[in-house]
Amino acid sequence: DAGITQSPRYKITETGRQVTLMCHQTWSHSYMFWYRQDLGHGLRLIYYSAAADITDKGEVPDGYVVSRSKTENFPLTLESATRSQTSVYFCASKIAGESYEQYFGPGTRLTVT
Amino acid sequence: AQKVTQAQTEISVVEKEDVTLDCVYETRDTTYYLFWYKQPPSGELVFLIRRNSFDEQNEISGRYSWNFQKSTSSFNFTITASQVVDSAVYFCALSGTTGGTSYGKLTFGQGTILTVHP
């Protein structure tokens, strides 16, 4: 499928478990991002990547790990899930350059019990 | 630090009314970019518009219009003759250029929930 996809779309996991959220884009965009959306906070940046093997922390990176071995994939891993990580997670990508807009995936709704 | 404030948490209007969504931003950058995104009930985020800090021209796209005023650090969004399909959460976002490239990282406002009643 063309565009940006996320999997799974819904996930329920238990506290302490490791979970990985997948993000795949077919545009060959250099930049990719992970955001979480919580009521009252809008969207907040977790991690971003400027290219394969180049990643950096955003506003709320604690408890998350990312990797980017291929341009098209940008997985987000919760190493030991906590209830505070219950959220909707959005992946986004954009063309390199300051002015271009980001395009978002459909989101993954994660519940940590 | 950058900040985006959408003071209107929720707005409710009746179809065909005009409605304006407010967005106020803070940044020390001289070059920055402002965006509006729409999030309909289905949950996806849809890009609506981008504006750079050097372009203060207002823009109109169909029933949508945007008013960018640097003097008041505002980038307001007006929907004319609202329709039920306009019901969504609308986000204003800011991307700055502090310290060189920012990679286009976005700082979002908290969003405004717009409900248009038939």
Short mmCIF file of C-alpha atoms in Angstrom, two decimals:
data_model
loop_
_atom_site.label_atom_id
_atom_site.label_comp_id
_atom_site.label_asym_id
_atom_site.label_seq_id
_atom_site.Cartn_x
_atom_site.Cartn_y
_atom_site.Cartn_z
CA ASP A 1 0.00 0.00 0.00
CA ALA A 2 1.23 3.45 -0.81
CA GLY A 3 1.68 5.98 1.94
CA ILE A 4 2.39 5.47 5.59
CA THR A 5 1.07 2.53 7.56
CA GLN A 6 1.18 1.50 11.20
CA SER A 7 0.74 -1.87 12.82
CA PRO A 8 -0.91 -3.06 14.87
CA ARG A 9 -3.82 -0.63 14.86
CA TYR A 10 -4.91 -1.75 18.32
CA LYS A 11 -2.88 -3.40 21.04
CA ILE A 12 -3.58 -4.40 24.62
CA THR A 13 -0.59 -5.40 26.70
CA GLU A 14 0.27 -5.90 30.34
CA THR A 15 2.45 -3.77 32.52
CA GLY A 16 6.09 -4.75 32.20
CA ARG A 17 5.86 -6.34 28.79
CA GLN A 18 7.87 -5.21 25.82
CA VAL A 19 5.87 -4.07 22.83
CA THR A 20 6.91 -2.80 19.42
CA LEU A 21 4.84 -0.53 17.22
CA MET A 22 5.67 -0.63 13.54
CA CYS A 23 5.72 2.21 11.04
CA HIS A 24 6.32 1.85 7.31
CA GLN A 25 6.31 4.50 4.58
CA THR A 26 6.61 4.08 0.84
CA TRP A 27 7.54 7.64 -0.11
CA SER A 28 11.26 7.34 0.74
CA HIS A 29 10.89 10.35 3.03
CA SER A 30 14.08 11.09 4.92
CA TYR A 31 12.46 12.32 8.11
CA MET A 32 10.26 10.21 10.34
CA PHE A 33 8.62 10.93 13.69
CA TRP A 34 6.75 9.29 16.53
CA TYR A 35 4.14 11.22 18.50
CA ARG A 36 1.76 10.25 21.26
CA GLN A 37 -1.67 11.78 21.63
CA ASP A 38 -3.24 12.15 25.05
CA LEU A 39 -6.28 14.11 26.15
CA GLY A 40 -5.32 17.59 27.22
CA HIS A 41 -1.84 17.37 25.71
CA GLY A 42 -2.38 17.36 21.98
CA LEU A 43 0.41 15.46 20.25
CA ARG A 44 3.85 15.26 21.77
CA LEU A 45 7.02 14.19 20.02
CA ILE A 46 8.68 11.03 21.31
CA TYR A 47 11.52 10.43 18.86
CA TYR A 48 12.47 11.48 15.38
CA SER A 49 14.88 10.36 12.69
CA ALA A 50 16.59 12.32 9.95
CA ALA A 51 17.77 9.26 8.01
CA ALA A 52 18.60 5.61 8.45
CA ASP A 53 20.71 5.14 11.56
CA ILE A 54 20.16 8.75 12.70
CA THR A 55 17.68 9.18 15.53
CA ASP A 56 17.19 11.66 18.34
CA LYS A 57 14.95 12.29 21.33
CA GLY A 58 11.90 14.45 21.31
CA GLU A 59 9.90 15.92 24.17
CA VAL A 60 8.84 12.68 25.91
CA PRO A 61 11.37 9.91 25.13
CA ASP A 62 11.58 8.14 28.49
CA GLY A 63 10.60 4.49 28.32
CA TYR A 64 10.84 4.30 24.54
CA VAL A 65 13.49 3.05 22.14
CA VAL A 66 13.63 3.52 18.38
CA SER A 67 15.74 2.21 15.55
CA ARG A 68 15.92 2.93 11.86
CA SER A 69 17.97 0.45 9.88
CA LYS A 70 16.03 1.12 6.68
CA THR A 71 14.69 4.41 5.38
CA GLU A 72 11.14 3.10 5.10
CA ASN A 73 10.77 1.64 8.60
CA PHE A 74 10.80 3.33 11.99
CA PRO A 75 9.72 0.97 14.81
CA LEU A 76 8.99 2.25 18.30
CA THR A 77 9.61 -0.10 21.24
CA LEU A 78 8.27 0.22 24.75
CA GLU A 79 10.86 -1.71 26.70
CA SER A 80 8.73 -2.30 29.80
CA ALA A 81 5.25 -0.92 29.29
CA THR A 82 3.63 1.17 32.00
CA ARG A 83 0.03 2.31 32.35
CA SER A 84 1.12 5.89 31.69
CA GLN A 85 2.06 4.78 28.20
CA THR A 86 -1.55 4.03 27.36
CA SER A 87 -2.09 6.38 24.45
CA VAL A 88 -2.63 6.72 20.73
CA TYR A 89 0.65 6.65 18.86
CA PHE A 90 1.13 8.33 15.53
CA CYS A 91 3.98 7.88 13.12
CA ALA A 92 4.69 10.59 10.55
CA SER A 93 7.10 11.24 7.71
CA LYS A 94 8.13 14.19 5.58
CA ILE A 95 10.47 15.29 2.87
CA ALA A 96 13.81 16.61 4.09
CA GLY A 97 13.72 20.37 4.55
CA GLU A 98 12.25 22.69 7.11
CA SER A 99 9.13 23.82 5.36
CA TYR A 100 7.45 20.64 4.27
CA GLU A 101 4.46 19.23 6.07
CA GLN A 102 4.37 15.91 7.86
CA TYR A 103 2.09 13.12 6.76
CA PHE A 104 0.68 10.91 9.45
CA GLY A 105 -0.11 7.24 9.70
CA PRO A 106 -3.50 6.04 10.93
CA GLY A 107 -2.35 5.63 14.52
CA THR A 108 -2.01 2.75 16.97
CA ARG A 109 -4.21 2.69 20.03
CA LEU A 110 -2.22 1.08 22.85
CA THR A 111 -3.71 0.07 26.17
CA VAL A 112 -1.45 -1.05 28.99
CA THR A 113 -3.31 -2.94 31.74
CA ALA B 1 11.07 27.02 23.80
CA GLN B 2 8.15 26.97 21.44
CA LYS B 3 4.53 26.96 22.45
CA VAL B 4 1.19 26.78 20.70
CA THR B 5 -2.01 27.71 22.49
CA GLN B 6 -5.48 26.86 21.30
CA ALA B 7 -7.56 28.43 24.01
CA GLN B 8 -10.88 27.09 22.73
CA THR B 9 -11.18 23.54 23.98
CA GLU B 10 -14.58 22.93 22.42
CA ILE B 11 -16.82 24.86 20.04
CA SER B 12 -20.35 23.95 19.13
CA VAL B 13 -22.17 25.57 16.21
CA VAL B 14 -25.21 24.97 14.08
CA GLU B 15 -24.77 24.14 10.43
CA LYS B 16 -24.19 27.14 8.13
CA GLU B 17 -22.73 29.25 10.91
CA ASP B 18 -19.25 30.66 10.45
CA VAL B 19 -16.70 29.60 13.04
CA THR B 20 -13.17 30.76 13.83
CA LEU B 21 -10.60 28.60 15.59
CA ASP B 22 -7.91 30.55 17.37
CA CYS B 23 -4.21 29.73 17.47
CA VAL B 24 -1.56 31.75 19.26
CA TYR B 25 2.08 30.76 19.14
CA GLU B 26 5.35 31.62 20.84
CA THR B 27 8.78 31.26 19.29
CA ARG B 28 12.09 33.07 19.26
CA ASP B 29 12.87 31.93 15.76
CA THR B 30 12.76 34.44 12.94
CA THR B 31 11.99 31.69 10.45
CA TYR B 32 9.25 29.28 11.37
CA TYR B 33 6.33 27.42 9.87
CA LEU B 34 2.73 27.10 10.98
CA PHE B 35 0.36 24.30 10.18
CA TRP B 36 -3.24 23.27 10.67
CA TYR B 37 -4.30 19.63 10.83
CA LYS B 38 -7.78 18.13 11.01
CA GLN B 39 -8.58 14.96 12.96
CA PRO B 40 -12.04 13.67 12.06
CA PRO B 41 -13.85 11.12 14.25
CA SER B 42 -12.13 8.32 12.32
CA GLY B 43 -8.89 9.39 13.98
CA GLU B 44 -6.45 10.11 11.19
CA LEU B 45 -4.59 13.41 10.97
CA VAL B 46 -5.17 15.35 7.78
CA PHE B 47 -2.90 18.17 6.72
CA LEU B 48 -4.78 21.36 5.84
CA ILE B 49 -2.31 24.19 5.36
CA ARG B 50 1.27 25.33 5.85
CA ARG B 51 2.36 28.94 6.20
CA ASN B 52 5.91 30.26 6.60
CA SER B 53 6.79 33.23 8.78
CA PHE B 54 7.64 35.45 5.83
CA ASP B 55 4.29 35.08 4.15
CA GLU B 56 1.53 36.97 5.92
CA GLN B 57 -0.93 36.73 3.10
CA ASN B 58 -4.23 35.33 4.12
CA GLU B 59 -5.32 32.23 2.28
CA ILE B 60 -8.70 30.98 1.20
CA SER B 61 -9.51 27.48 0.08
CA GLY B 62 -13.17 26.97 -0.55
CA ARG B 63 -14.98 27.43 2.76
CA TYR B 64 -11.69 27.51 4.67
CA SER B 65 -9.62 30.62 5.27
CA TRP B 66 -6.57 31.37 7.38
CA ASN B 67 -5.50 34.67 8.92
CA PHE B 68 -1.82 34.92 9.84
CA GLN B 69 -0.77 37.94 11.87
CA LYS B 70 2.82 38.10 13.08
CA SER B 71 2.11 41.21 15.13
CA THR B 72 -0.17 39.21 17.41
CA SER B 73 1.51 35.81 16.88
CA SER B 74 -1.74 34.35 15.70
CA PHE B 75 -2.73 31.98 12.93
CA ASN B 76 -6.51 31.69 13.04
CA PHE B 77 -8.66 29.37 10.97
CA THR B 78 -12.18 30.23 9.81
CA ILE B 79 -14.74 27.87 8.38
CA THR B 80 -17.50 29.64 6.49
CA ALA B 81 -20.94 28.12 6.31
CA SER B 82 -19.97 25.16 8.47
CA GLN B 83 -21.19 21.67 7.66
CA VAL B 84 -21.65 18.56 9.76
CA VAL B 85 -18.65 17.01 8.00
CA ASP B 86 -16.48 19.74 9.49
CA SER B 87 -16.95 18.18 12.92
CA ALA B 88 -13.46 17.18 14.03
CA VAL B 89 -10.58 18.09 16.27
CA TYR B 90 -8.41 20.78 14.74
CA PHE B 91 -4.77 21.17 15.66
CA CYS B 92 -2.49 24.12 15.10
CA ALA B 93 1.22 23.31 15.03
CA LEU B 94 4.53 25.15 14.84
CA SER B 95 7.92 24.17 13.46
CA GLY B 96 10.92 26.37 14.17
CA THR B 97 14.55 26.52 13.10
CA THR B 98 16.40 27.18 16.36
CA GLY B 99 20.08 26.21 16.23
CA GLY B 100 20.05 25.15 12.62
CA THR B 101 17.81 22.53 11.17
CA SER B 102 14.95 21.40 13.35
CA TYR B 103 14.00 18.55 11.02
CA GLY B 104 10.54 20.01 10.93
CA LYS B 105 9.64 18.80 14.40
CA LEU B 106 6.16 19.97 15.30
CA THR B 107 4.92 21.54 18.49
CA PHE B 108 1.18 21.08 18.64
CA GLY B 109 -1.54 22.99 20.40
CA GLN B 110 -3.97 21.02 22.52
CA GLY B 111 -6.58 21.01 19.79
CA THR B 112 -10.08 22.43 19.46
CA ILE B 113 -13.02 20.07 19.24
CA LEU B 114 -15.51 21.45 16.73
CA THR B 115 -19.02 20.04 16.67
CA VAL B 116 -21.36 21.15 13.93
CA HIS B 117 -24.99 20.32 14.59
CA PRO B 118 -27.49 19.85 11.77
#
